[in-house]
CSV table of C-alpha atoms in Angstrom, one decimal:
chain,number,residue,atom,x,y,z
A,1495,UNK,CA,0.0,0.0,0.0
A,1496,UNK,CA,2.3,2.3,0.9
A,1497,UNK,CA,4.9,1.8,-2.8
A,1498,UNK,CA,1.5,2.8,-4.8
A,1499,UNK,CA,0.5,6.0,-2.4
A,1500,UNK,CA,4.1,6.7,-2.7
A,1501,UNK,CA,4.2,6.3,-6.7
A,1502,UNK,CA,0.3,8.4,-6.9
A,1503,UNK,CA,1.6,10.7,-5.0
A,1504,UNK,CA,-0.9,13.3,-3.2
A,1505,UNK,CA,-2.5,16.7,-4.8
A,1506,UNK,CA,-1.4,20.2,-4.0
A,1507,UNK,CA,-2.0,23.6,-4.8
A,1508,UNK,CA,2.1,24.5,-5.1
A,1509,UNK,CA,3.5,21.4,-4.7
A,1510,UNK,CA,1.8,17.9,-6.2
A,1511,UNK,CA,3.7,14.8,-5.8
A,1512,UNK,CA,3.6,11.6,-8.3
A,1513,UNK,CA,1.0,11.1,-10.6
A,1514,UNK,CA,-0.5,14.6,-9.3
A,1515,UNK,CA,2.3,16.6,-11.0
A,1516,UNK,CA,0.8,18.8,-13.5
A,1517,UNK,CA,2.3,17.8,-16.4
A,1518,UNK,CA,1.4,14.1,-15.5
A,1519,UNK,CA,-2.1,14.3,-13.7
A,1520,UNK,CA,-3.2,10.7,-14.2
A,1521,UNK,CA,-3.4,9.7,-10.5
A,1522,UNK,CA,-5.3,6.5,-10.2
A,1523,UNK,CA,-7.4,5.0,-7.0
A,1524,UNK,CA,-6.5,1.0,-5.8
A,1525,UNK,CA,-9.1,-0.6,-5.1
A,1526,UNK,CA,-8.0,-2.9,-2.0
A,1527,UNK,CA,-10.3,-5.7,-0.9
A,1528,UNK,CA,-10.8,-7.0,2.7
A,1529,UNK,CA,-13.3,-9.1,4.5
A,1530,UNK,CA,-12.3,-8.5,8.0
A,1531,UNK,CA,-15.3,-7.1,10.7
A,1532,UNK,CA,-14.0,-3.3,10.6
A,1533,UNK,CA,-10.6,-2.7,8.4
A,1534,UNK,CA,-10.5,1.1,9.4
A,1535,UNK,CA,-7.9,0.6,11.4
A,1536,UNK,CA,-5.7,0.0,8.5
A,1537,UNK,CA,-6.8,2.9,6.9
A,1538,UNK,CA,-7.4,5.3,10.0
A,1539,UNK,CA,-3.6,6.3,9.7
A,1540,UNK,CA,-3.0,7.1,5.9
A,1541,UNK,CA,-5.2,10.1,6.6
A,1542,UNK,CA,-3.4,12.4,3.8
A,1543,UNK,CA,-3.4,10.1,1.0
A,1544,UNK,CA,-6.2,9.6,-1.7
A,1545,UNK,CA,-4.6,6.1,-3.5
A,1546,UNK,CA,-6.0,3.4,-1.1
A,1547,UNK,CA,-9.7,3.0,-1.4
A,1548,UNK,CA,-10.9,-0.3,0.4
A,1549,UNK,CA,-13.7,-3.1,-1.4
A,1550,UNK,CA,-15.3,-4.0,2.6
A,1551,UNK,CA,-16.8,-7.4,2.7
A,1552,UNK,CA,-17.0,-7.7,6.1
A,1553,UNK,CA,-16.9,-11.7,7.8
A,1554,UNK,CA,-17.0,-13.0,4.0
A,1555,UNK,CA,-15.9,-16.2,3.3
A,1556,UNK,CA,-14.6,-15.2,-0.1
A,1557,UNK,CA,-11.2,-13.9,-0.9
A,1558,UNK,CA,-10.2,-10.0,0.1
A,1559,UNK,CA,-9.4,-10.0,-3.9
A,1560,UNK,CA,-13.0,-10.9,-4.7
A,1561,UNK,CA,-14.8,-8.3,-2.8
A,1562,UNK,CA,-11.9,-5.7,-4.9
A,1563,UNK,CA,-13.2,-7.3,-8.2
A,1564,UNK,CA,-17.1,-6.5,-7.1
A,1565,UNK,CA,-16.2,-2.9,-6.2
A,1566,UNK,CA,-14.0,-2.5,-9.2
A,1567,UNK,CA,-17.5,-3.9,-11.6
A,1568,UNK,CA,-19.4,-1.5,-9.7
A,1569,UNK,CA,-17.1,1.5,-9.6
A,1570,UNK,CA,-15.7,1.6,-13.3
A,1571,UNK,CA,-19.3,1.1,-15.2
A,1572,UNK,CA,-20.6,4.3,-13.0
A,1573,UNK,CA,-17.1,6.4,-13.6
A,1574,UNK,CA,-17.4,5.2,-17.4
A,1575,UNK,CA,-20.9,5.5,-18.0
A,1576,UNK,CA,-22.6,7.9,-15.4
A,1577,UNK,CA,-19.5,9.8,-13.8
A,1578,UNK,CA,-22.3,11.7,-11.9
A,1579,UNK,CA,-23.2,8.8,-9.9
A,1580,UNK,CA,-21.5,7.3,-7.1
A,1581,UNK,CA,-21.7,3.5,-6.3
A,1582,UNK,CA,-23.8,4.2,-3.0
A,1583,UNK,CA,-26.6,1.5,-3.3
A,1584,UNK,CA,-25.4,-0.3,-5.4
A,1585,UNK,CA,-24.5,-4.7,-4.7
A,1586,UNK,CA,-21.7,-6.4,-5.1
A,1587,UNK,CA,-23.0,-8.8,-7.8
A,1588,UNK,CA,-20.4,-11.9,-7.0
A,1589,UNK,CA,-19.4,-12.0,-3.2
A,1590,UNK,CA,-20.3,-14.9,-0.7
A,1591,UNK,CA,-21.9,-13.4,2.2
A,1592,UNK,CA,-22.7,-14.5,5.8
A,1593,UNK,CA,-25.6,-14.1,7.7
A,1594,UNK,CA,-24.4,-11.1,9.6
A,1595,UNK,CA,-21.5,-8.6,8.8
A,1596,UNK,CA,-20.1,-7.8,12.2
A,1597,UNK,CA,-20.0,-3.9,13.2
A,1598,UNK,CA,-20.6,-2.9,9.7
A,1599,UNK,CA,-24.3,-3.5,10.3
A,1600,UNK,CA,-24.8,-0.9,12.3
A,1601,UNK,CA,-25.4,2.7,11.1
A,1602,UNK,CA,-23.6,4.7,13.9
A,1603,UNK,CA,-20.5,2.1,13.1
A,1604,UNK,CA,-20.3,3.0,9.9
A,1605,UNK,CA,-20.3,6.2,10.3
A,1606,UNK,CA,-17.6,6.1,12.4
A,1607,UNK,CA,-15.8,4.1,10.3
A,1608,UNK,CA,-16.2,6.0,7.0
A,1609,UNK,CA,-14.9,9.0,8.8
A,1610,UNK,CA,-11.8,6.7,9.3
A,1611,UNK,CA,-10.9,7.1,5.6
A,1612,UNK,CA,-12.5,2.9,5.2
A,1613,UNK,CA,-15.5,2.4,2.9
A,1614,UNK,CA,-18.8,0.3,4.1
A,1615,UNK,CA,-21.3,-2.1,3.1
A,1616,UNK,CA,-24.6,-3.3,4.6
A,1617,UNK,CA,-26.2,-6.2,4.4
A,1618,UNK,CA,-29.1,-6.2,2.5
A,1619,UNK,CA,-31.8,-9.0,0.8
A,1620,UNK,CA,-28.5,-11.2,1.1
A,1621,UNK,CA,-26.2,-9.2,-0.7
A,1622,UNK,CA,-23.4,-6.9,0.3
A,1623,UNK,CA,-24.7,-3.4,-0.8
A,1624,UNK,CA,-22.4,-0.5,-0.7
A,1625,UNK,CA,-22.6,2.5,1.6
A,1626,UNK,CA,-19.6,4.9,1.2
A,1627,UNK,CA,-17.2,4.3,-1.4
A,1628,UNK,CA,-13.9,6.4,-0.1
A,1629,UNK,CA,-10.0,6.8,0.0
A,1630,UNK,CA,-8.4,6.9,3.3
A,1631,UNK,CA,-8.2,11.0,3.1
A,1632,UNK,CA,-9.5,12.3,6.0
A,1633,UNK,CA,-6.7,14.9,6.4
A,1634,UNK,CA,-6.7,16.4,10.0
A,1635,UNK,CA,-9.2,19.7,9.9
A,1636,UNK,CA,-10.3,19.8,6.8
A,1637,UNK,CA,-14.2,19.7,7.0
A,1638,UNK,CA,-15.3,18.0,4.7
A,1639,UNK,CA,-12.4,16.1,3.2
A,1640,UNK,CA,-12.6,17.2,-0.6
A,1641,UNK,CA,-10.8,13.9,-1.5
A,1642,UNK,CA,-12.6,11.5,1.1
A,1643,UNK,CA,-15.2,10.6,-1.8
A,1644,UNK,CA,-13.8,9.0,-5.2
A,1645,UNK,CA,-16.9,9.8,-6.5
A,1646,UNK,CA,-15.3,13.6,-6.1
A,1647,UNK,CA,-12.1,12.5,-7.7
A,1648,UNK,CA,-13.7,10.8,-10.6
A,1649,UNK,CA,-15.4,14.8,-11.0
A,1650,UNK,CA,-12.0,16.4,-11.0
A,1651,UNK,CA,-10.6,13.7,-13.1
A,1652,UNK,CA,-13.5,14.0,-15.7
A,1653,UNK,CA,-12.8,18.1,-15.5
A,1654,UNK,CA,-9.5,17.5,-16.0
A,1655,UNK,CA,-9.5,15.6,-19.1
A,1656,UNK,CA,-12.6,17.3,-21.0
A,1657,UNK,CA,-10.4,21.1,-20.1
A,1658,UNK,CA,-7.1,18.6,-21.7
A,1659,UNK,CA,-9.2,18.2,-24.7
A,1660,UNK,CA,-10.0,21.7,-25.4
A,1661,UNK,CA,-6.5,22.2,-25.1
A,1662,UNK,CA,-5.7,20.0,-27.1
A,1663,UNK,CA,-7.5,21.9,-29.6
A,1664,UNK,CA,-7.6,25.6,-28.7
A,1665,UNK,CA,-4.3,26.1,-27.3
A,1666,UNK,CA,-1.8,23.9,-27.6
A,1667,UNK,CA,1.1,24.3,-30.3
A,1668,UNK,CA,-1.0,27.3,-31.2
A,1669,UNK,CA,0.4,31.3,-31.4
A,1670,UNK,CA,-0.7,33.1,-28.5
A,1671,UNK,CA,-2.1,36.5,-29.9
A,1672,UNK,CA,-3.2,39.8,-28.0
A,1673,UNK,CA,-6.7,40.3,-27.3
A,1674,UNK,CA,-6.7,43.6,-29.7
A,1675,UNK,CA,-3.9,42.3,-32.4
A,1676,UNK,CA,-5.5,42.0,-36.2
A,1677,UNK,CA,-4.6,38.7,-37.3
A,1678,UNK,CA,-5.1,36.7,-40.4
A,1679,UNK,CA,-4.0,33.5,-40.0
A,1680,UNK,CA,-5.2,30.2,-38.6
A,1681,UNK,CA,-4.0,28.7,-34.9
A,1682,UNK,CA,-3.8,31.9,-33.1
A,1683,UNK,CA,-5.4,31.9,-29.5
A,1684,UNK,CA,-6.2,35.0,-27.9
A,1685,UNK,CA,-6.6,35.0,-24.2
A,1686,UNK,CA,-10.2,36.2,-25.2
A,1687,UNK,CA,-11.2,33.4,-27.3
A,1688,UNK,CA,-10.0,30.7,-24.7
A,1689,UNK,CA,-11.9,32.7,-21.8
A,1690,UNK,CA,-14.9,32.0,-24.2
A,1691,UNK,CA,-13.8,28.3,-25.0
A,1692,UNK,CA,-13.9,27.8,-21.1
A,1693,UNK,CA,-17.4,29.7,-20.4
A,1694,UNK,CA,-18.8,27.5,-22.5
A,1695,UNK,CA,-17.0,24.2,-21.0
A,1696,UNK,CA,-18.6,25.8,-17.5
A,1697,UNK,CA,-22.0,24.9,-18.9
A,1698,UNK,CA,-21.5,21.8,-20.4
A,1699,UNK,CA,-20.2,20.7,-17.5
A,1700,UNK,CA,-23.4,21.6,-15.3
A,1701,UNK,CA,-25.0,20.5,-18.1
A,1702,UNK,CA,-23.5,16.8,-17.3
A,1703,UNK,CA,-23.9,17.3,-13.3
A,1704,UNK,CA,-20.5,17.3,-12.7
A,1705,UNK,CA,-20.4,20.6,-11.0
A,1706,UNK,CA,-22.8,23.1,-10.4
A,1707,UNK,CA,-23.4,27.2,-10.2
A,1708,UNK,CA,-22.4,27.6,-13.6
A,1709,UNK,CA,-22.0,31.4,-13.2
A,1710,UNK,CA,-19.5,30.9,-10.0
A,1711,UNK,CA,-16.9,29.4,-12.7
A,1712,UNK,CA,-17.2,31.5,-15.4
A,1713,UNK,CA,-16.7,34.6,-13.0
A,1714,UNK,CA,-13.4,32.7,-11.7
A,1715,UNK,CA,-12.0,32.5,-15.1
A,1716,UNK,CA,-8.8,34.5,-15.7
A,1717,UNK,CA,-6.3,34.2,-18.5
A,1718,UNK,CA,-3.5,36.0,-19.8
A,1719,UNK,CA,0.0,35.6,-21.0
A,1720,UNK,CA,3.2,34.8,-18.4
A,1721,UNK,CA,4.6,37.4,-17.1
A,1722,UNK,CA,8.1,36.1,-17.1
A,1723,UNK,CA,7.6,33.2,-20.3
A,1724,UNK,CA,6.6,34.5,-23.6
A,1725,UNK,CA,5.6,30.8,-24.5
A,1726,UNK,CA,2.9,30.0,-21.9
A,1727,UNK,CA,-0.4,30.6,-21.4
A,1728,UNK,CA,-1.9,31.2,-17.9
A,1729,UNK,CA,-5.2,29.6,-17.0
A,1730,UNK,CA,-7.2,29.7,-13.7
A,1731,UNK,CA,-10.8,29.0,-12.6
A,1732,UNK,CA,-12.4,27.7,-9.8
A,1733,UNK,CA,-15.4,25.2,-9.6
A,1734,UNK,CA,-18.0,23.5,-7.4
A,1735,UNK,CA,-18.5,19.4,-7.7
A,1736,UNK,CA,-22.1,18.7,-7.5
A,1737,UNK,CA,-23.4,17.6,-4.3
A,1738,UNK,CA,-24.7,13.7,-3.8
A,1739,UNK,CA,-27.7,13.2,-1.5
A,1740,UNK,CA,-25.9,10.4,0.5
A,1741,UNK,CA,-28.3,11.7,3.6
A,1742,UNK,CA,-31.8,12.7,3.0
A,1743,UNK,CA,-32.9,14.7,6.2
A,1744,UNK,CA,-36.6,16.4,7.0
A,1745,UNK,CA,-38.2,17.8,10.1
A,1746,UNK,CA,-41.8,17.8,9.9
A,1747,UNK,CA,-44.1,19.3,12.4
A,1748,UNK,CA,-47.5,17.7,13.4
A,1749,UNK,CA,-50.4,19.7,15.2
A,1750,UNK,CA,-54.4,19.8,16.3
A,1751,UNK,CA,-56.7,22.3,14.9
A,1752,UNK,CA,-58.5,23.9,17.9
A,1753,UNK,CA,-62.0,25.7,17.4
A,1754,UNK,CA,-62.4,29.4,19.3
A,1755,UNK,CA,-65.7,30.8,21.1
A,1756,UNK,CA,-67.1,33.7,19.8
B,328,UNK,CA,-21.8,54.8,-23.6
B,329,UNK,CA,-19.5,54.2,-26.7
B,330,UNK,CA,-20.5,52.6,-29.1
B,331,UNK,CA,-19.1,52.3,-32.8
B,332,UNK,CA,-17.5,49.2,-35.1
B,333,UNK,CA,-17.2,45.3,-34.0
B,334,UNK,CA,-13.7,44.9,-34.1
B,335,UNK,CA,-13.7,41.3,-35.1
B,336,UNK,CA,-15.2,38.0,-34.5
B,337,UNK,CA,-13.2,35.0,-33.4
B,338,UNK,CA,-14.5,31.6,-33.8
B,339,UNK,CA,-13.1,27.9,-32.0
B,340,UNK,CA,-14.8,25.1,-33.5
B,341,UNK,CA,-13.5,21.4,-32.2
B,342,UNK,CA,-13.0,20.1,-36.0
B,343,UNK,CA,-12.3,23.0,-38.4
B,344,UNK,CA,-10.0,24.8,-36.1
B,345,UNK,CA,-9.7,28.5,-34.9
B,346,UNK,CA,-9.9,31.7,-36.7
B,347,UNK,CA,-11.2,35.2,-37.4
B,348,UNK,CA,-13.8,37.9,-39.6
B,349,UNK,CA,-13.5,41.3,-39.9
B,350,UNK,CA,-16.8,43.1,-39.4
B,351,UNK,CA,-17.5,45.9,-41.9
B,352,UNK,CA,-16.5,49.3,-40.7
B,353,UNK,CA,-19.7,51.6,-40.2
B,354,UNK,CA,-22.1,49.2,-40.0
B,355,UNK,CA,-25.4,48.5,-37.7
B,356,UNK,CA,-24.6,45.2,-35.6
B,357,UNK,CA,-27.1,43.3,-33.4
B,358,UNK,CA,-27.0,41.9,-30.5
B,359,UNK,CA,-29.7,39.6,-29.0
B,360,UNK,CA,-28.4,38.1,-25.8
B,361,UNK,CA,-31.4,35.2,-25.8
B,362,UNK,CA,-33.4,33.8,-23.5
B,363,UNK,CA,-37.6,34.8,-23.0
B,364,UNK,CA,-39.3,37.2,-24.3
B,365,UNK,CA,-43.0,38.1,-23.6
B,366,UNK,CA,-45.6,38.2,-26.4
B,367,UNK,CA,-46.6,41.9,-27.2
B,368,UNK,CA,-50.1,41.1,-28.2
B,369,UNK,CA,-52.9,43.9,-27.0
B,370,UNK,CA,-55.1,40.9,-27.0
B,371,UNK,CA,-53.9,39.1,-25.0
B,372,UNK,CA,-56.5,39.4,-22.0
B,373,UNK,CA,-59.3,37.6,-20.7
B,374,UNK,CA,-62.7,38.4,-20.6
B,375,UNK,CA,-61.9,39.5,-17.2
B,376,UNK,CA,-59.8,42.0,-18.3
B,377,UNK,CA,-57.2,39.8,-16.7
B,378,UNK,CA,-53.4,40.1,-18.5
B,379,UNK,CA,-52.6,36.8,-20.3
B,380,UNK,CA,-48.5,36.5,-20.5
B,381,UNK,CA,-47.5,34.3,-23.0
B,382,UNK,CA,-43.5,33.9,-22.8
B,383,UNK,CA,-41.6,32.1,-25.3
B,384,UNK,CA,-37.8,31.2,-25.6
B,385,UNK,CA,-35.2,32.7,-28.6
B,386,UNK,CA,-31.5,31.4,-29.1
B,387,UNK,CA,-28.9,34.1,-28.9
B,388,UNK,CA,-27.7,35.9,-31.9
B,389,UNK,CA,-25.1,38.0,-33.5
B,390,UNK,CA,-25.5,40.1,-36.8
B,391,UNK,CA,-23.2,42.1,-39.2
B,392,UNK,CA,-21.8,42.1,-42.1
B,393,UNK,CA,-18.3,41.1,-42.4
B,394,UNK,CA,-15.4,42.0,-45.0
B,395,UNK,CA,-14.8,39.2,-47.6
B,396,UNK,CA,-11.3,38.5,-49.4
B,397,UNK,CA,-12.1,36.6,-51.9
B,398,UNK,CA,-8.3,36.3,-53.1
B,399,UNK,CA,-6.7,35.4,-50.3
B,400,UNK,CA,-8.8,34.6,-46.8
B,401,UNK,CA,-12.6,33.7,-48.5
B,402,UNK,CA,-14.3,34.0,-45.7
B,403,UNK,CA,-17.5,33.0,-47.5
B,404,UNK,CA,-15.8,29.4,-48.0
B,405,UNK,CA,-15.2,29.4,-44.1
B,406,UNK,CA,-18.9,30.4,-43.2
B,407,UNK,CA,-20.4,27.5,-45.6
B,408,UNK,CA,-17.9,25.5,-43.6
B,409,UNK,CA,-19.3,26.7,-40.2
B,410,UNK,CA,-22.8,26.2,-41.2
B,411,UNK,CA,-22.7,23.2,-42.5
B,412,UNK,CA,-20.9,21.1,-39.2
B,413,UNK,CA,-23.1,19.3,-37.3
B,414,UNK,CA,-21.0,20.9,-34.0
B,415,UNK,CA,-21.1,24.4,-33.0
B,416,UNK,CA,-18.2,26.9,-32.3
B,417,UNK,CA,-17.4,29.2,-29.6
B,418,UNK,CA,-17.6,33.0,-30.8
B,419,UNK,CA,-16.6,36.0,-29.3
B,420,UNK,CA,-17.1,39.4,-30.8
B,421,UNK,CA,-15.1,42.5,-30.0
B,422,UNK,CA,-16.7,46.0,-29.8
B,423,UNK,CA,-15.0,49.0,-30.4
B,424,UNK,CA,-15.4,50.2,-26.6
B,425,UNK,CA,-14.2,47.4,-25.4
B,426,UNK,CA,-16.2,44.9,-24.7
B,427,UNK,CA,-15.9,41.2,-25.3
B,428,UNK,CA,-19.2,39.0,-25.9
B,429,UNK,CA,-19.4,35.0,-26.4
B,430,UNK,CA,-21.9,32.2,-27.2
B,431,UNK,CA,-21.5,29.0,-28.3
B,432,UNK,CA,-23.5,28.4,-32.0
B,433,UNK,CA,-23.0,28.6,-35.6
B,434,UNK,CA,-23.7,31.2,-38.8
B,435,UNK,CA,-27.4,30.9,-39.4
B,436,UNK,CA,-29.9,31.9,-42.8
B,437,UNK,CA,-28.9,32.4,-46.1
B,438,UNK,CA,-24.9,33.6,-47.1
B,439,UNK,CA,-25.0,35.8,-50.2
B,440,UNK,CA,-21.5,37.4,-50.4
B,441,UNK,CA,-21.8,40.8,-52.1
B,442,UNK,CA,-19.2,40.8,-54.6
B,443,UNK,CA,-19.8,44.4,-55.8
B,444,UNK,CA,-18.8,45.4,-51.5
B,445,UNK,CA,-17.0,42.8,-50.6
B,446,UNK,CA,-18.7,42.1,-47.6
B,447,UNK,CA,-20.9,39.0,-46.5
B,448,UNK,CA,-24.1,39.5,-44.2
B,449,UNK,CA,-23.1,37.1,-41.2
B,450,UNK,CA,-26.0,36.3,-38.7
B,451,UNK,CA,-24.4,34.1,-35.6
B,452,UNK,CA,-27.0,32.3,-33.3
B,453,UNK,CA,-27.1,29.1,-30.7
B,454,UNK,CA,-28.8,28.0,-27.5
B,455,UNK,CA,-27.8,29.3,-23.8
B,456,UNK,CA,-27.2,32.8,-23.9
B,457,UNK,CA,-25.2,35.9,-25.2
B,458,UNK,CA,-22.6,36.4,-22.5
B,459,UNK,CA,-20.5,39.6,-21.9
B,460,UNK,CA,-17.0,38.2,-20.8
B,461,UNK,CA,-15.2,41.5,-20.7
């Protein structure tokens, strides 16, 4: 475990490690299987790395490997097909399960454990049926942990490789132009046009539920030419992943109706 | 308030690449930034006397005629281009006092180049909406 969170590295805004280095940025998540009662203790102390995400089958009599395989069925069909998803709810279609899974089965449990950085599973119509798919990030005060779900790194990864696209096309290999030069000629980018290119990208990205507040990333955008490399083209924005309802919570109020004298 | 020329218009389409039109100088230019519009329709009441709103969408759109080089650049060649891909391009158009507008869409209606000005009558227009960006 700790030779692939060492080879993923670990995101940062200055300094990214790994496979989190900008000019790499194809971290991946390993999907670890385990069928012991509660296996957040293993995961309780790799609180500021995103690699390790456990497959729980808690008291199975299959193989640790087996219950990896049933997440990893589960997990890359939603990331493939329905990136806006997340596995919660979803059963492990292949995994031998006893008649009771231990600490797992109860809710306060898991919720202690998924705040230990391990994922859970419940029991349910005789079939392991996941609760919280997660990493083991659950860095120390950082409420909530933005890499805890890998539903929310499947987001950033599917924003990272649609805005790689457009680059692909708008940018690189491309002559960067001033906003106000005439030009005549074909591959020019002006800071102006790829401002535009990203606006755009900021609805079609709400569009597919990835993020939302549409308008909160397209006033975030700022580009422009280095200021010390002639050859490089500045980009920044900011955006919000779209929320999941993993907790559905209502208060309603009951009451009599009274009559009044008169 | 200025106002005055569009400067140019700079498309991005994902297949036929990046480039640019140079609106005519002097020229009325439109912009319609899309979205709802309400009927204007004096009968549109009730019997009541009641008001009867009746609000219906339009796409964005950008119009003005834009210089054609038909030696060199033949920007009418580019247009028939644009209008004919199934996928749409990301346009921003430049104003004199410097403002910057974008939308994402494609030349629309008829493209008769006027060879006697040089100029082609280029109407832009797509879904979402007309978006000042500086």
């Amino acid at each position: 475990m700790t030779a692939l969170e060492q080879f993923n590295g670990r995101p940062d805004a200055t300094n990214p490690t790994g496979r989190f280095v900008g000019i790499v940025m194809k971290p991946f998540v390993a999907i670890t299987g385990s069928v012991s009662d509660d296996p957040s203790s293993i995961t309780d102390t790799r609180l500021d790395d995103l690699t390790i995400a456990i497959a729980p089958a808690p008291l199975s009599a299959g193989m640790p490997m087996e219950a990896a395989a049933n997440m990893t069925v589960l997990y890359s069909l939603v990331s493939q097909n329905t990136p806006h998803l997340d596995v919660a709810g979803k059963s492990y279609p292949d995994m031998p399960t006893p008649t009771s899974i231990g600490s797992m089965s109860d809710y306060a449990t898991r919720n202690t454990i998924v705040k230990k950085g391990c994922s859970t599973v419940d029991l349910v119509g005789g079939s392991y049926v996941v609760q919280d798919f997660v990493t083991t990030y659950h860095k120390l005060g950082e409420t909530p942990p933005q890499f805890r779900y890998c539903r929310n790194i499947m987001i950033d990864l599917n924003v990272r490789y649609g805005y790689y696209l457009l680059e692909q096309i708008n940018v690189v290999d491309h002559v960067i132009a001033s906003d106000s030069d005439t030009v005549t000629v074909g591959n020019v980018i002006k800071p102006k046009q790829w401002k535009a290119v990203l606006n755009n990208y900021a609805t079609d990205l709400a569009q597919r539920a990835l993020t939302v507040d549409v308008a909160f990333m397209q006033n975030s955008i700022q580009v422009g030419l280095s200021t010390n490399n002639p050859d490089r083209l500045e980009t920044y924005f900011k955006y919000k992943r779209s929320g999941f309802a993993r907790i559905s919570s209502t208060t309603a109020e009951a009451g009599f109706n009274f009559g009044t004298l008169v | 308030m200025v106002g005055g020329d569009i400067i140019e218009v700079t498309y991005n389409h994902p297949t036929l690449g990046s480039g640019v039109f140079y609106p005519k100088s002097a020229e009325d230019s439109t912009f319609d930034p899309g979205g709802f519009r309400g009927s204007d329709d004096a009968n549109m009441v009730d019997g009541g006397g009641r008001n009867i709103r009746q609000l219906n969408q339009v796409r964005w759109s950008f119009e003005s005629p834009i210089a054609w080089d038909m030696n060199v650049t033949n920007e009418l060649a580019t247009v028939a281009a644009l209008s004919k891909s199934a996928e749409e391009a990301t346009w921003t158009f430049t104003s004199i006092n410097g403002t910057v507008w974008q939308g994402k869409g494609a030349p629309v209606g008829d493209i008769p180049g006027n060879g006697n000005q040089s100029t082609i009558p280029l109407k832009i227009s797509g879904g979402g909406e007309l978006k000042k960006i500086i």
